[in-house]
Amino acid sequence: MSTRASPPRAPGWHCLRLAAQVVALLAVGQASAASVAAPPASDTKSVVVVAPQCKTESFRPEAFVDSLRVELAGSGLSCCTLARPEADTGSVPSLRVRIELVPCTTDADRVQVAVHAPEDPRMVAREVFLADVERVARPRALALAVAELIRSRRQDVRGTVPQTTLAPAPRSVPSITPLPSKAAQPVAVSVRVEAEARRFPTRETTTWGGRAGLTARWSTLYAEFDLGGSSARAQDALGDVTLRSASAGLGLGPRFALRPAIVDLGLRAELGWAWIRGEPALQDVRAGGGSDLTSSVGLRWSLELPARAMIRPRLGLEGGGVIRAMEGEANAEPVVGVAGYYLLAAAGMAISL
């Protein structure tokens, strides 16, 4: 038997092999670290609005969602889907916006907002105060605040600003001042239709008629314009005297928006035209007629309730004096006329536009 010794391997071969293994291990480690350190890609493409658990007519989620769609137009997000509080949307890659009224009452003026995504534990939350915003403008004011909150969160997720994980919003959190202010509040316009009775005590005359008009209200002021007509009839031994009139009125004054009602108090001026005609009861009595301009100034008070309803019963009281009068006479004695001071009572409906 013969043996053959294998030639010894060079020491450099072992060194090269060991170095290659170390390089491979380092490359694998760096790839693993990069995959761990890299934040998860956000594939959030839609926005889901979770309706508040508090059910009240003072906040309409549909109007808020419509305003939020306008504010997020062009952002690349599909906005918006309205979900019930108990709905499970955690498996859907979406940005969830939770809103809740604080406190849960019909006159709630604070809204808690929280924005988060199911695939990302980070959450941003704010409390929006709406006490100084008219009720009709609150959905848009809230949509402006929520849209800004969503944009800031998306910038943070993309790495524009470093951000740490936030805990769920506490009860007391910083507030966002709504953009609309009292100076920019919209004008509330309503139409009113009412029946009225006006008494002129110095001429023992009561006119009955109706009036329709427009009322525009700001935060603490109102202005109104109306058109109306009325008639009266007086009887005498010589015959009957008929009074008819048409007038236009203009009012202005302070507005008091209380919780249950709307109260207006102000000055009112009226300009009109009156017709008076006699109807004789005897053949030898001669009757006549005529017309002339009339005007008056008074102080008016009105009440509408409930304040938040679209159609509201309306009551009005007015008192004042006639500046330009017109009278009808029988046998040289006044029997009917628009003269002296007057008292007015009105009842009708107001419809908000």
Coordinates of N, CA, C and O in Angstrom, one line a residue, residues 61-62 77 106 108 114 118 144 182 185 189 245 255 272 276-277 282 301 321 351:
P61 N -73.9 65.7 10.7 CA -72.7 65.2 10.1 C -72.7 65.3 8.6 O -71.6 65.4 8.0
E62 N -73.8 65.2 7.9 CA -73.8 65.2 6.5 C -73.3 66.6 6.0 O -72.5 66.6 5.0
L77 N -56.8 62.4 -1.6 CA -57.6 61.6 -0.8 C -59.0 61.5 -1.3 O -59.6 62.4 -1.8
T106 N -78.2 69.8 23.2 CA -78.7 70.5 22.0 C -78.0 71.8 21.7 O -78.0 72.2 20.5
A108 N -74.6 72.2 22.2 CA -73.1 71.9 22.3 C -72.3 72.8 21.4 O -72.7 73.1 20.3
A114 N -60.3 63.6 16.5 CA -59.2 62.7 16.5 C -59.0 62.1 15.1 O -59.9 61.6 14.5
P118 N -55.6 53.0 10.8 CA -55.4 51.6 11.5 C -54.0 51.1 11.4 O -53.6 50.4 12.3
L144 N -62.8 73.2 8.0 CA -61.5 73.8 7.8 C -60.5 73.4 8.9 O -59.3 73.1 8.5
K182 N -67.0 86.7 14.2 CA -68.3 87.5 14.2 C -68.4 88.5 13.0 O -69.4 88.8 12.5
Q185 N -69.6 86.6 9.8 CA -70.7 85.7 9.9 C -71.7 86.0 8.8 O -71.9 87.2 8.4
V189 N -81.5 85.3 6.5 CA -82.6 86.0 5.8 C -83.9 85.1 6.0 O -83.8 83.9 5.9
S245 N -106.1 101.4 2.5 CA -104.7 101.9 2.4 C -103.7 100.8 2.0 O -104.0 99.6 2.3
R255 N -81.0 92.9 17.7 CA -81.6 91.5 17.7 C -81.0 90.8 18.9 O -79.8 90.8 19.2
G272 N -97.4 105.4 3.1 CA -98.5 104.7 2.5 C -99.4 105.7 1.7 O -99.2 106.9 1.7
I276 N -110.4 107.1 0.7 CA -111.6 107.2 1.5 C -112.8 107.5 0.6 O -112.7 108.4 -0.3
R277 N -113.9 106.7 0.8 CA -115.1 106.9 -0.1 C -116.3 106.8 0.8 O -116.4 105.9 1.7
L282 N -129.2 107.9 2.3 CA -130.4 108.7 1.8 C -130.1 109.2 0.5 O -129.0 109.6 0.1
W301 N -91.8 95.6 18.5 CA -91.3 94.4 19.2 C -91.9 93.2 18.6 O -93.0 93.1 18.3
G321 N -97.0 107.1 16.3 CA -97.8 108.2 15.9 C -97.8 108.5 14.4 O -96.9 108.1 13.7
I351 N -90.3 82.2 7.9 CA -89.7 81.1 7.3 C -88.2 81.4 6.9 O -88.0 82.4 6.2

